């Protein structure tokens, strides 16, 4: 249901407490104490038939007796009466309820429903939102609202905390208060029966009072909703997440190496990265990370220079950086020369830049200025160890001055070593906007937060297409193979069938044939030509080499027959329960020195299809060198997936070994990604080994598991791909134009388009004169989440072959898909030629097709052309409260279109 009515949860004008109590140490008493102890200005109404008053406030016997309808109700009654109370509140008009009661999911009614489902059924007819059950409650400190039974209040602040564990929530609240950390929102989700992380990210992601969002997550229920909301929130502000359950075991019953390797935490990790969030691993690190992200300018690169007055701290920081996978900047000769001009002869002449223990503020500022101006440096960690001959406060002042003067040249972090004596200097750093840390390794950890966040933000902006541009799969062939297997009642495809599916997607394979018995093996091997490889064919055997089911380099048909006889005997002895369907024979692939890799896909119960890449071979589980990502992929995302593995360093070549054809690996990953996007029946896929060298990649063995599907391939993805199928060619005034969804790479052309529009068109579109659009504004226009927003642009080939943007129509849909708000602007040179009509008509078709309730827009009263277009397309018009004209089109049925 998403953000609907959440304003009553976070900004109520009145609160009722159902189950309020005077009994000491009861939840009802604690909630009343917290509500009354805050600065909440609205009425607080206790409901309990046992009391005339609670905490000195007049009590009411039931919901019906309340003098006003509460915007928000807090329910702290026994579980069995919660559904009835929710029904009463909903009927009364309450639109948000916090249910603190526990045990609803474990107790059932006579009709078979558990109490939690009955509660949801009671809320649904009234569109009443429910936070919980089994939660601590929520706080909005800026409103003085503490609708919880926490033992202390949250301090006001600019960070929202969304937490799934009530017990940890109270401990974290205590810790935050003792460290003077405040919150804009403090929310305990409990069982998340209705309001979940996706809803809260949607609402708080757009709340200007929250500058960052912190999350403690144990599980996610609705993957696409969560990913859509997370990606939207992460575009606006830092989102930092702690995901519990890191050591949860993967799917042990999986029929492939991929399924065994990719545990659920790997998929969560992939989802967090792809959503542009930052994952950390404990709550103190969570607050450090948000402090770093909110105070530091975005990184332009990942190369760190370390500036220190002591060799020891520099070594510690360097060790921490390298061990964490960071990059120590290599200072070039020009930078070294400039440092020589401002530093004594005894400085280290290397990175870390050790400027010696007697370094004062002038020496620090001179060196920092050089490093921030160096093209090979992206960030500087400034460290200072106290000495008797230097004023640590003065050093901090000079560092803060240079950081302020050269803001935007590079990120600056600091570590002033020592105890309480360093607090005045650290305060100056804080006031200067420089994040600071007590230890060198703590500072490096913070820098790596910036690095990982930068990488994840880059992944957030990638939008691979739903239809591949690099190759043309023969999808019909692959579907036929899968349908035949399913018709025969089989989930596991034979190796030849699996390879046929791969070949249909352009993945190079070795020809593989089936032989029913040893004599057939001899005949087939003679047809293929020696040498050949022989493998056992059995649905029952996942890993053939474990039972002696693989023999390589067989040099003649006779030896192939003998090998088949011996193989059958071995397998029968080791796996007497296995059903042997025959053998497969394939030509030996002579690739000396090639790497054995694994590429696979599996289906996560939460996030759907996930992809795996790593080092393959028979010891793949032991090596456990893997990276997991979410489809769809493009080249950049495929490269990132490969680079997260240990084997990636060797693939680039070393000593006398040439680099492999990395493009062939990336292409294979993209092809597998497309396969699982197109074919929802595929639930597991295993290419092991995928042999790779400088000549390309080749799938030697393949395993593919299928199941009848109830959705399309794209519907089961956690991230909606670029909808290439919505591209459409039209003709306007004799010109062929391409109408298509906008993409991130359109940013520069979008700027050029807006620059060509006259000031009147800009005012009509943006309700004011915008002289220059910033990068962040243009990024927001072009980097959209297709699951909830759509922008169609009209493009035309220019003289130089580039596709110029000529117009754009945009619609942003509310998370409930009830309403989409649209806006449109067309090149001033093309007004009156029908382009606006074509763009808006395309948006109407799109919104209607996805089931959106209505399309609305605000139009300035003097924009006669737009009002005329809206009328011709069937929109109704009326004046809004702001004085503009609101145009509205109901999309439930075809609207009349006039000429």
PDB file of N, CA, C and O in Angstrom, residues 663-730:
ATOM      1  N   UNK A 663      36.183  -9.271 -22.356  1.00  0.00           N
ATOM      2  CA  UNK A 663      34.919  -8.927 -23.014  1.00  0.00           C
ATOM      3  C   UNK A 663      34.057 -10.167 -23.237  1.00  0.00           C
ATOM      4  O   UNK A 663      32.821 -10.101 -23.159  1.00  0.00           O
ATOM      5  N   UNK A 664      34.709 -11.309 -23.520  1.00  0.00           N
ATOM      6  CA  UNK A 664      33.952 -12.553 -23.717  1.00  0.00           C
ATOM      7  C   UNK A 664      33.283 -12.992 -22.416  1.00  0.00           C
ATOM      8  O   UNK A 664      32.166 -13.517 -22.426  1.00  0.00           O
ATOM      9  N   UNK A 665      33.963 -12.777 -21.279  1.00  0.00           N
ATOM     10  CA  UNK A 665      33.367 -13.110 -19.983  1.00  0.00           C
ATOM     11  C   UNK A 665      32.193 -12.184 -19.695  1.00  0.00           C
ATOM     12  O   UNK A 665      31.110 -12.633 -19.267  1.00  0.00           O
ATOM     13  N   UNK A 666      32.400 -10.883 -19.916  1.00  0.00           N
ATOM     14  CA  UNK A 666      31.305  -9.932 -19.682  1.00  0.00           C
ATOM     15  C   UNK A 666      30.101 -10.284 -20.562  1.00  0.00           C
ATOM     16  O   UNK A 666      28.956 -10.238 -20.107  1.00  0.00           O
ATOM     17  N   UNK A 667      30.384 -10.634 -21.812  1.00  0.00           N
ATOM     18  CA  UNK A 667      29.303 -10.974 -22.742  1.00  0.00           C
ATOM     19  C   UNK A 667      28.540 -12.205 -22.262  1.00  0.00           C
ATOM     20  O   UNK A 667      27.306 -12.241 -22.314  1.00  0.00           O
ATOM     21  N   UNK A 668      29.267 -13.202 -21.760  1.00  0.00           N
ATOM     22  CA  UNK A 668      28.603 -14.406 -21.248  1.00  0.00           C
ATOM     23  C   UNK A 668      27.705 -14.065 -20.067  1.00  0.00           C
ATOM     24  O   UNK A 668      26.568 -14.558 -19.968  1.00  0.00           O
ATOM     25  N   UNK A 669      28.181 -13.214 -19.169  1.00  0.00           N
ATOM     26  CA  UNK A 669      27.364 -12.809 -18.021  1.00  0.00           C
ATOM     27  C   UNK A 669      26.103 -12.074 -18.479  1.00  0.00           C
ATOM     28  O   UNK A 669      25.013 -12.302 -17.949  1.00  0.00           O
ATOM     29  N   UNK A 670      26.240 -11.211 -19.462  1.00  0.00           N
ATOM     30  CA  UNK A 670      25.076 -10.474 -19.980  1.00  0.00           C
ATOM     31  C   UNK A 670      24.100 -11.439 -20.651  1.00  0.00           C
ATOM     32  O   UNK A 670      22.875 -11.310 -20.511  1.00  0.00           O
ATOM     33  N   UNK A 671      24.637 -12.430 -21.360  1.00  0.00           N
ATOM     34  CA  UNK A 671      23.770 -13.398 -22.027  1.00  0.00           C
ATOM     35  C   UNK A 671      23.006 -14.250 -21.011  1.00  0.00           C
ATOM     36  O   UNK A 671      21.803 -14.514 -21.182  1.00  0.00           O
ATOM     37  N   UNK A 672      23.679 -14.651 -19.943  1.00  0.00           N
ATOM     38  CA  UNK A 672      22.992 -15.414 -18.894  1.00  0.00           C
ATOM     39  C   UNK A 672      21.950 -14.531 -18.209  1.00  0.00           C
ATOM     40  O   UNK A 672      20.837 -14.976 -17.898  1.00  0.00           O
ATOM     41  N   UNK A 673      22.299 -13.286 -17.967  1.00  0.00           N
ATOM     42  CA  UNK A 673      21.346 -12.341 -17.375  1.00  0.00           C
ATOM     43  C   UNK A 673      20.103 -12.218 -18.246  1.00  0.00           C
ATOM     44  O   UNK A 673      18.964 -12.263 -17.751  1.00  0.00           O
ATOM     45  N   UNK A 674      20.295 -12.080 -19.555  1.00  0.00           N
ATOM     46  CA  UNK A 674      19.154 -11.956 -20.459  1.00  0.00           C
ATOM     47  C   UNK A 674      18.318 -13.229 -20.471  1.00  0.00           C
ATOM     48  O   UNK A 674      17.087 -13.184 -20.542  1.00  0.00           O
ATOM     49  N   UNK A 675      18.995 -14.355 -20.388  1.00  0.00           N
ATOM     50  CA  UNK A 675      18.307 -15.649 -20.387  1.00  0.00           C
ATOM     51  C   UNK A 675      17.332 -15.735 -19.217  1.00  0.00           C
ATOM     52  O   UNK A 675      16.167 -16.110 -19.390  1.00  0.00           O
ATOM     53  N   UNK A 676      17.792 -15.369 -18.009  1.00  0.00           N
ATOM     54  CA  UNK A 676      16.888 -15.474 -16.849  1.00  0.00           C
ATOM     55  C   UNK A 676      15.839 -14.364 -16.868  1.00  0.00           C
ATOM     56  O   UNK A 676      14.772 -14.523 -16.273  1.00  0.00           O
ATOM     57  N   UNK A 677      16.127 -13.235 -17.550  1.00  0.00           N
ATOM     58  CA  UNK A 677      15.104 -12.191 -17.689  1.00  0.00           C
ATOM     59  C   UNK A 677      13.996 -12.639 -18.630  1.00  0.00           C
ATOM     60  O   UNK A 677      12.818 -12.320 -18.423  1.00  0.00           O
ATOM     61  N   UNK A 678      14.364 -13.377 -19.689  1.00  0.00           N
ATOM     62  CA  UNK A 678      13.392 -13.791 -20.703  1.00  0.00           C
ATOM     63  C   UNK A 678      12.621 -15.046 -20.327  1.00  0.00           C
ATOM     64  O   UNK A 678      11.464 -15.213 -20.729  1.00  0.00           O
ATOM     65  N   UNK A 679      13.272 -15.951 -19.604  1.00  0.00           N
ATOM     66  CA  UNK A 679      12.719 -17.296 -19.383  1.00  0.00           C
ATOM     67  C   UNK A 679      12.423 -17.507 -17.903  1.00  0.00           C
ATOM     68  O   UNK A 679      13.275 -17.966 -17.127  1.00  0.00           O
ATOM     69  N   UNK A 680      11.211 -17.194 -17.461  1.00  0.00           N
ATOM     70  CA  UNK A 680      10.894 -17.318 -16.041  1.00  0.00           C
ATOM     71  C   UNK A 680      10.912 -18.761 -15.550  1.00  0.00           C
ATOM     72  O   UNK A 680      10.954 -19.000 -14.348  1.00  0.00           O
ATOM     73  N   UNK A 681      10.889 -19.727 -16.473  1.00  0.00           N
ATOM     74  CA  UNK A 681      10.936 -21.138 -16.055  1.00  0.00           C
ATOM     75  C   UNK A 681      12.303 -21.523 -15.494  1.00  0.00           C
ATOM     76  O   UNK A 681      12.421 -22.498 -14.746  1.00  0.00           O
ATOM     77  N   UNK A 682      13.344 -20.786 -15.840  1.00  0.00           N
ATOM     78  CA  UNK A 682      14.701 -21.127 -15.392  1.00  0.00           C
ATOM     79  C   UNK A 682      14.873 -20.693 -13.943  1.00  0.00           C
ATOM     80  O   UNK A 682      14.823 -19.513 -13.617  1.00  0.00           O
ATOM     81  N   UNK A 683      15.070 -21.662 -13.048  1.00  0.00           N
ATOM     82  CA  UNK A 683      15.240 -21.334 -11.636  1.00  0.00           C
ATOM     83  C   UNK A 683      16.671 -21.558 -11.156  1.00  0.00           C
ATOM     84  O   UNK A 683      17.073 -21.019 -10.127  1.00  0.00           O
ATOM     85  N   UNK A 684      17.453 -22.353 -11.881  1.00  0.00           N
ATOM     86  CA  UNK A 684      18.873 -22.524 -11.571  1.00  0.00           C
ATOM     87  C   UNK A 684      19.635 -22.796 -12.848  1.00  0.00           C
ATOM     88  O   UNK A 684      19.147 -23.511 -13.737  1.00  0.00           O
ATOM     89  N   UNK A 685      20.824 -22.228 -12.934  1.00  0.00           N
ATOM     90  CA  UNK A 685      21.675 -22.441 -14.095  1.00  0.00           C
ATOM     91  C   UNK A 685      23.114 -22.486 -13.622  1.00  0.00           C
ATOM     92  O   UNK A 685      23.523 -21.699 -12.765  1.00  0.00           O
ATOM     93  N   UNK A 686      23.874 -23.398 -14.193  1.00  0.00           N
ATOM     94  CA  UNK A 686      25.247 -23.614 -13.765  1.00  0.00           C
ATOM     95  C   UNK A 686      26.115 -23.834 -14.999  1.00  0.00           C
ATOM     96  O   UNK A 686      25.887 -24.793 -15.748  1.00  0.00           O
ATOM     97  N   UNK A 687      27.056 -22.971 -15.278  1.00  0.00           N
ATOM     98  CA  UNK A 687      28.084 -23.217 -16.297  1.00  0.00           C
ATOM     99  C   UNK A 687      29.390 -23.400 -15.547  1.00  0.00           C
ATOM    100  O   UNK A 687      29.981 -22.428 -15.054  1.00  0.00           O
ATOM    101  N   UNK A 688      29.836 -24.632 -15.445  1.00  0.00           N
ATOM    102  CA  UNK A 688      31.059 -24.927 -14.691  1.00  0.00           C
ATOM    103  C   UNK A 688      31.705 -26.190 -15.265  1.00  0.00           C
ATOM    104  O   UNK A 688      31.139 -27.277 -15.140  1.00  0.00           O
ATOM    105  N   UNK A 689      32.857 -26.034 -15.927  1.00  0.00           N
ATOM    106  CA  UNK A 689      33.585 -24.776 -16.036  1.00  0.00           C
ATOM    107  C   UNK A 689      33.231 -24.001 -17.299  1.00  0.00           C
ATOM    108  O   UNK A 689      32.858 -24.571 -18.311  1.00  0.00           O
ATOM    109  N   UNK A 690      33.378 -22.680 -17.168  1.00  0.00           N
ATOM    110  CA  UNK A 690      33.458 -21.811 -18.336  1.00  0.00           C
ATOM    111  C   UNK A 690      34.949 -21.546 -18.520  1.00  0.00           C
ATOM    112  O   UNK A 690      35.554 -20.834 -17.715  1.00  0.00           O
ATOM    113  N   UNK A 691      35.557 -22.190 -19.501  1.00  0.00           N
ATOM    114  CA  UNK A 691      36.996 -22.009 -19.680  1.00  0.00           C
ATOM    115  C   UNK A 691      37.235 -20.701 -20.424  1.00  0.00           C
ATOM    116  O   UNK A 691      36.513 -20.354 -21.365  1.00  0.00           O
ATOM    117  N   UNK A 692      38.251 -19.962 -19.976  1.00  0.00           N
ATOM    118  CA  UNK A 692      38.491 -18.634 -20.520  1.00  0.00           C
ATOM    119  C   UNK A 692      39.977 -18.394 -20.682  1.00  0.00           C
ATOM    120  O   UNK A 692      40.769 -18.683 -19.780  1.00  0.00           O
ATOM    121  N   UNK A 693      40.339 -17.868 -21.837  1.00  0.00           N
ATOM    122  CA  UNK A 693      41.720 -17.460 -22.095  1.00  0.00           C
ATOM    123  C   UNK A 693      41.693 -16.306 -23.079  1.00  0.00           C
ATOM    124  O   UNK A 693      40.637 -15.703 -23.306  1.00  0.00           O
ATOM    125  N   UNK A 694      42.847 -16.006 -23.675  1.00  0.00           N
ATOM    126  CA  UNK A 694      42.907 -14.865 -24.584  1.00  0.00           C
ATOM    127  C   UNK A 694      42.095 -15.075 -25.855  1.00  0.00           C
ATOM    128  O   UNK A 694      41.830 -14.122 -26.605  1.00  0.00           O
ATOM    129  N   UNK A 695      41.666 -16.315 -26.112  1.00  0.00           N
ATOM    130  CA  UNK A 695      40.902 -16.615 -27.324  1.00  0.00           C
ATOM    131  C   UNK A 695      39.385 -16.540 -27.109  1.00  0.00           C
ATOM    132  O   UNK A 695      38.628 -16.709 -28.072  1.00  0.00           O
ATOM    133  N   UNK A 696      38.952 -16.349 -25.881  1.00  0.00           N
ATOM    134  CA  UNK A 696      37.524 -16.253 -25.628  1.00  0.00           C
ATOM    135  C   UNK A 696      37.076 -17.142 -24.488  1.00  0.00           C
ATOM    136  O   UNK A 696      37.885 -17.622 -23.683  1.00  0.00           O
ATOM    137  N   UNK A 697      35.770 -17.359 -24.384  1.00  0.00           N
ATOM    138  CA  UNK A 697      35.176 -18.172 -23.315  1.00  0.00           C
ATOM    139  C   UNK A 697      34.370 -19.293 -23.944  1.00  0.00           C
ATOM    140  O   UNK A 697      33.748 -19.118 -24.998  1.00  0.00           O
ATOM    141  N   UNK A 698      34.361 -20.449 -23.273  1.00  0.00           N
ATOM    142  CA  UNK A 698      33.680 -21.626 -23.807  1.00  0.00           C
ATOM    143  C   UNK A 698      33.050 -22.401 -22.660  1.00  0.00           C
ATOM    144  O   UNK A 698      33.713 -22.720 -21.666  1.00  0.00           O
ATOM    145  N   UNK A 699      31.754 -22.706 -22.804  1.00  0.00           N
ATOM    146  CA  UNK A 699      31.045 -23.466 -21.776  1.00  0.00           C
ATOM    147  C   UNK A 699      31.279 -24.955 -22.000  1.00  0.00           C
ATOM    148  O   UNK A 699      30.800 -25.522 -22.973  1.00  0.00           O
ATOM    149  N   UNK A 700      32.018 -25.600 -21.069  1.00  0.00           N
ATOM    150  CA  UNK A 700      32.295 -27.030 -21.209  1.00  0.00           C
ATOM    151  C   UNK A 700      31.194 -27.884 -20.593  1.00  0.00           C
ATOM    152  O   UNK A 700      30.894 -28.964 -21.086  1.00  0.00           O
ATOM    153  N   UNK A 701      30.622 -27.432 -19.504  1.00  0.00           N
ATOM    154  CA  UNK A 701      29.568 -28.202 -18.854  1.00  0.00           C
ATOM    155  C   UNK A 701      28.462 -27.242 -18.441  1.00  0.00           C
ATOM    156  O   UNK A 701      28.723 -26.082 -18.100  1.00  0.00           O
ATOM    157  N   UNK A 702      27.239 -27.714 -18.456  1.00  0.00           N
ATOM    158  CA  UNK A 702      26.098 -26.861 -18.127  1.00  0.00           C
ATOM    159  C   UNK A 702      25.031 -27.676 -17.428  1.00  0.00           C
ATOM    160  O   UNK A 702      24.810 -28.844 -17.755  1.00  0.00           O
ATOM    161  N   UNK A 703      24.396 -27.038 -16.478  1.00  0.00           N
ATOM    162  CA  UNK A 703      23.297 -27.677 -15.753  1.00  0.00           C
ATOM    163  C   UNK A 703      22.189 -26.649 -15.629  1.00  0.00           C
ATOM    164  O   UNK A 703      22.439 -25.493 -15.263  1.00  0.00           O
ATOM    165  N   UNK A 704      20.972 -27.040 -15.928  1.00  0.00           N
ATOM    166  CA  UNK A 704      19.881 -26.083 -15.955  1.00  0.00           C
ATOM    167  C   UNK A 704      18.638 -26.727 -15.352  1.00  0.00           C
ATOM    168  O   UNK A 704      18.266 -27.829 -15.729  1.00  0.00           O
ATOM    169  N   UNK A 705      18.042 -26.017 -14.412  1.00  0.00           N
ATOM    170  CA  UNK A 705      16.854 -26.518 -13.717  1.00  0.00           C
ATOM    171  C   UNK A 705      15.682 -25.601 -14.016  1.00  0.00           C
ATOM    172  O   UNK A 705      15.821 -24.372 -13.960  1.00  0.00           O
ATOM    173  N   UNK A 706      14.526 -26.171 -14.330  1.00  0.00           N
ATOM    174  CA  UNK A 706      13.369 -25.377 -14.741  1.00  0.00           C
ATOM    175  C   UNK A 706      12.143 -25.783 -13.935  1.00  0.00           C
ATOM    176  O   UNK A 706      12.093 -26.856 -13.327  1.00  0.00           O
ATOM    177  N   UNK A 707      11.164 -24.892 -13.963  1.00  0.00           N
ATOM    178  CA  UNK A 707       9.885 -25.151 -13.293  1.00  0.00           C
ATOM    179  C   UNK A 707       8.826 -24.314 -13.990  1.00  0.00           C
ATOM    180  O   UNK A 707       9.120 -23.219 -14.473  1.00  0.00           O
ATOM    181  N   UNK A 708       7.621 -24.808 -14.051  1.00  0.00           N
ATOM    182  CA  UNK A 708       6.538 -24.060 -14.693  1.00  0.00           C
ATOM    183  C   UNK A 708       6.406 -22.687 -14.042  1.00  0.00           C
ATOM    184  O   UNK A 708       6.462 -22.555 -12.813  1.00  0.00           O
ATOM    185  N   UNK A 709       6.240 -21.654 -14.858  1.00  0.00           N
ATOM    186  CA  UNK A 709       6.226 -20.277 -14.360  1.00  0.00           C
ATOM    187  C   UNK A 709       4.819 -19.704 -14.373  1.00  0.00           C
ATOM    188  O   UNK A 709       4.007 -20.035 -15.235  1.00  0.00           O
ATOM    189  N   UNK A 710       4.563 -18.822 -13.409  1.00  0.00           N
ATOM    190  CA  UNK A 710       3.258 -18.158 -13.339  1.00  0.00           C
ATOM    191  C   UNK A 710       3.360 -16.677 -13.675  1.00  0.00           C
ATOM    192  O   UNK A 710       2.351 -15.981 -13.749  1.00  0.00           O
ATOM    193  N   UNK A 711       4.596 -16.157 -13.846  1.00  0.00           N
ATOM    194  CA  UNK A 711       4.799 -14.751 -14.187  1.00  0.00           C
ATOM    195  C   UNK A 711       5.737 -14.659 -15.385  1.00  0.00           C
ATOM    196  O   UNK A 711       6.371 -15.649 -15.773  1.00  0.00           O
ATOM    197  N   UNK A 712       5.839 -13.456 -15.946  1.00  0.00           N
ATOM    198  CA  UNK A 712       6.809 -13.239 -17.010  1.00  0.00           C
ATOM    199  C   UNK A 712       8.196 -13.124 -16.400  1.00  0.00           C
ATOM    200  O   UNK A 712       8.346 -12.954 -15.184  1.00  0.00           O
ATOM    201  N   UNK A 713       9.211 -13.193 -17.255  1.00  0.00           N
ATOM    202  CA  UNK A 713      10.579 -13.107 -16.756  1.00  0.00           C
ATOM    203  C   UNK A 713      10.853 -11.790 -16.070  1.00  0.00           C
ATOM    204  O   UNK A 713      11.444 -11.741 -14.987  1.00  0.00           O
ATOM    205  N   UNK A 714      10.423 -10.673 -16.679  1.00  0.00           N
ATOM    206  CA  UNK A 714      10.710  -9.358 -16.110  1.00  0.00           C
ATOM    207  C   UNK A 714       9.981  -9.134 -14.790  1.00  0.00           C
ATOM    208  O   UNK A 714      10.489  -8.442 -13.905  1.00  0.00           O
ATOM    209  N   UNK A 715       8.799  -9.713 -14.625  1.00  0.00           N
ATOM    210  CA  UNK A 715       8.015  -9.492 -13.407  1.00  0.00           C
ATOM    211  C   UNK A 715       8.671 -10.078 -12.174  1.00  0.00           C
ATOM    212  O   UNK A 715       8.419  -9.624 -11.063  1.00  0.00           O
ATOM    213  N   UNK A 716       9.505 -11.094 -12.347  1.00  0.00           N
ATOM    214  CA  UNK A 716      10.114 -11.697 -11.163  1.00  0.00           C
ATOM    215  C   UNK A 716      11.430 -11.030 -10.777  1.00  0.00           C
ATOM    216  O   UNK A 716      12.044 -11.396  -9.774  1.00  0.00           O
ATOM    217  N   UNK A 717      11.881 -10.044 -11.549  1.00  0.00           N
ATOM    218  CA  UNK A 717      13.122  -9.340 -11.230  1.00  0.00           C
ATOM    219  C   UNK A 717      12.883  -8.327 -10.126  1.00  0.00           C
ATOM    220  O   UNK A 717      11.845  -7.672 -10.062  1.00  0.00           O
ATOM    221  N   UNK A 718      13.875  -8.154  -9.250  1.00  0.00           N
ATOM    222  CA  UNK A 718      13.770  -7.148  -8.194  1.00  0.00           C
ATOM    223  C   UNK A 718      13.936  -5.745  -8.746  1.00  0.00           C
ATOM    224  O   UNK A 718      13.445  -4.774  -8.166  1.00  0.00           O
ATOM    225  N   UNK A 719      14.634  -5.610  -9.890  1.00  0.00           N
ATOM    226  CA  UNK A 719      14.866  -4.307 -10.511  1.00  0.00           C
ATOM    227  C   UNK A 719      14.310  -4.333 -11.919  1.00  0.00           C
ATOM    228  O   UNK A 719      14.686  -5.194 -12.722  1.00  0.00           O
ATOM    229  N   UNK A 720      13.442  -3.409 -12.221  1.00  0.00           N
ATOM    230  CA  UNK A 720      12.869  -3.373 -13.561  1.00  0.00           C
ATOM    231  C   UNK A 720      13.908  -2.863 -14.558  1.00  0.00           C
ATOM    232  O   UNK A 720      14.522  -1.818 -14.336  1.00  0.00           O
ATOM    233  N   UNK A 721      14.129  -3.560 -15.656  1.00  0.00           N
ATOM    234  CA  UNK A 721      15.111  -3.108 -16.643  1.00  0.00           C
ATOM    235  C   UNK A 721      14.589  -1.939 -17.475  1.00  0.00           C
ATOM    236  O   UNK A 721      13.406  -1.600 -17.427  1.00  0.00           O
ATOM    237  N   UNK A 722      15.505  -1.329 -18.230  1.00  0.00           N
ATOM    238  CA  UNK A 722      15.107  -0.298 -19.182  1.00  0.00           C
ATOM    239  C   UNK A 722      14.115  -0.917 -20.164  1.00  0.00           C
ATOM    240  O   UNK A 722      14.419  -1.907 -20.837  1.00  0.00           O
ATOM    241  N   UNK A 723      12.901  -0.360 -20.264  1.00  0.00           N
ATOM    242  CA  UNK A 723      11.853  -0.997 -21.082  1.00  0.00           C
ATOM    243  C   UNK A 723      12.013  -0.693 -22.576  1.00  0.00           C
ATOM    244  O   UNK A 723      11.298   0.126 -23.148  1.00  0.00           O
ATOM    245  N   UNK A 724      12.932  -1.372 -23.193  1.00  0.00           N
ATOM    246  CA  UNK A 724      13.238  -1.132 -24.606  1.00  0.00           C
ATOM    247  C   UNK A 724      12.032  -1.397 -25.499  1.00  0.00           C
ATOM    248  O   UNK A 724      11.893  -0.797 -26.573  1.00  0.00           O
ATOM    249  N   UNK A 725      11.137  -2.268 -25.036  1.00  0.00           N
ATOM    250  CA  UNK A 725       9.962  -2.593 -25.843  1.00  0.00           C
ATOM    251  C   UNK A 725       9.029  -1.388 -26.012  1.00  0.00           C
ATOM    252  O   UNK A 725       8.141  -1.405 -26.862  1.00  0.00           O
ATOM    253  N   UNK A 726       9.230  -0.320 -25.219  1.00  0.00           N
ATOM    254  CA  UNK A 726       8.391   0.870 -25.328  1.00  0.00           C
ATOM    255  C   UNK A 726       8.920   1.860 -26.368  1.00  0.00           C
ATOM    256  O   UNK A 726       8.318   2.921 -26.562  1.00  0.00           O
ATOM    257  N   UNK A 727      10.041   1.548 -27.004  1.00  0.00           N
ATOM    258  CA  UNK A 727      10.555   2.422 -28.051  1.00  0.00           C
ATOM    259  C   UNK A 727       9.608   2.389 -29.259  1.00  0.00           C
ATOM    260  O   UNK A 727       9.060   1.342 -29.601  1.00  0.00           O
ATOM    261  N   UNK A 728       9.440   3.542 -29.889  1.00  0.00           N
ATOM    262  CA  UNK A 728       8.451   3.650 -30.976  1.00  0.00           C
ATOM    263  C   UNK A 728       8.892   4.741 -31.959  1.00  0.00           C
ATOM    264  O   UNK A 728       9.268   5.842 -31.541  1.00  0.00           O
ATOM    265  N   UNK A 729       8.836   4.448 -33.255  1.00  0.00           N
ATOM    266  CA  UNK A 729       9.157   5.438 -34.288  1.00  0.00           C
ATOM    267  C   UNK A 729       7.874   6.098 -34.766  1.00  0.00           C
ATOM    268  O   UNK A 729       6.870   5.434 -34.985  1.00  0.00           O
ATOM    269  N   UNK A 730       7.924   7.415 -34.901  1.00  0.00           N
ATOM    270  CA  UNK A 730       6.788   8.161 -35.436  1.00  0.00           C
ATOM    271  C   UNK A 730       7.308   9.149 -36.485  1.00  0.00           C
ATOM    272  O   UNK A 730       8.524   9.350 -36.611  1.00  0.00           O
TER     273      UNK A 730
END
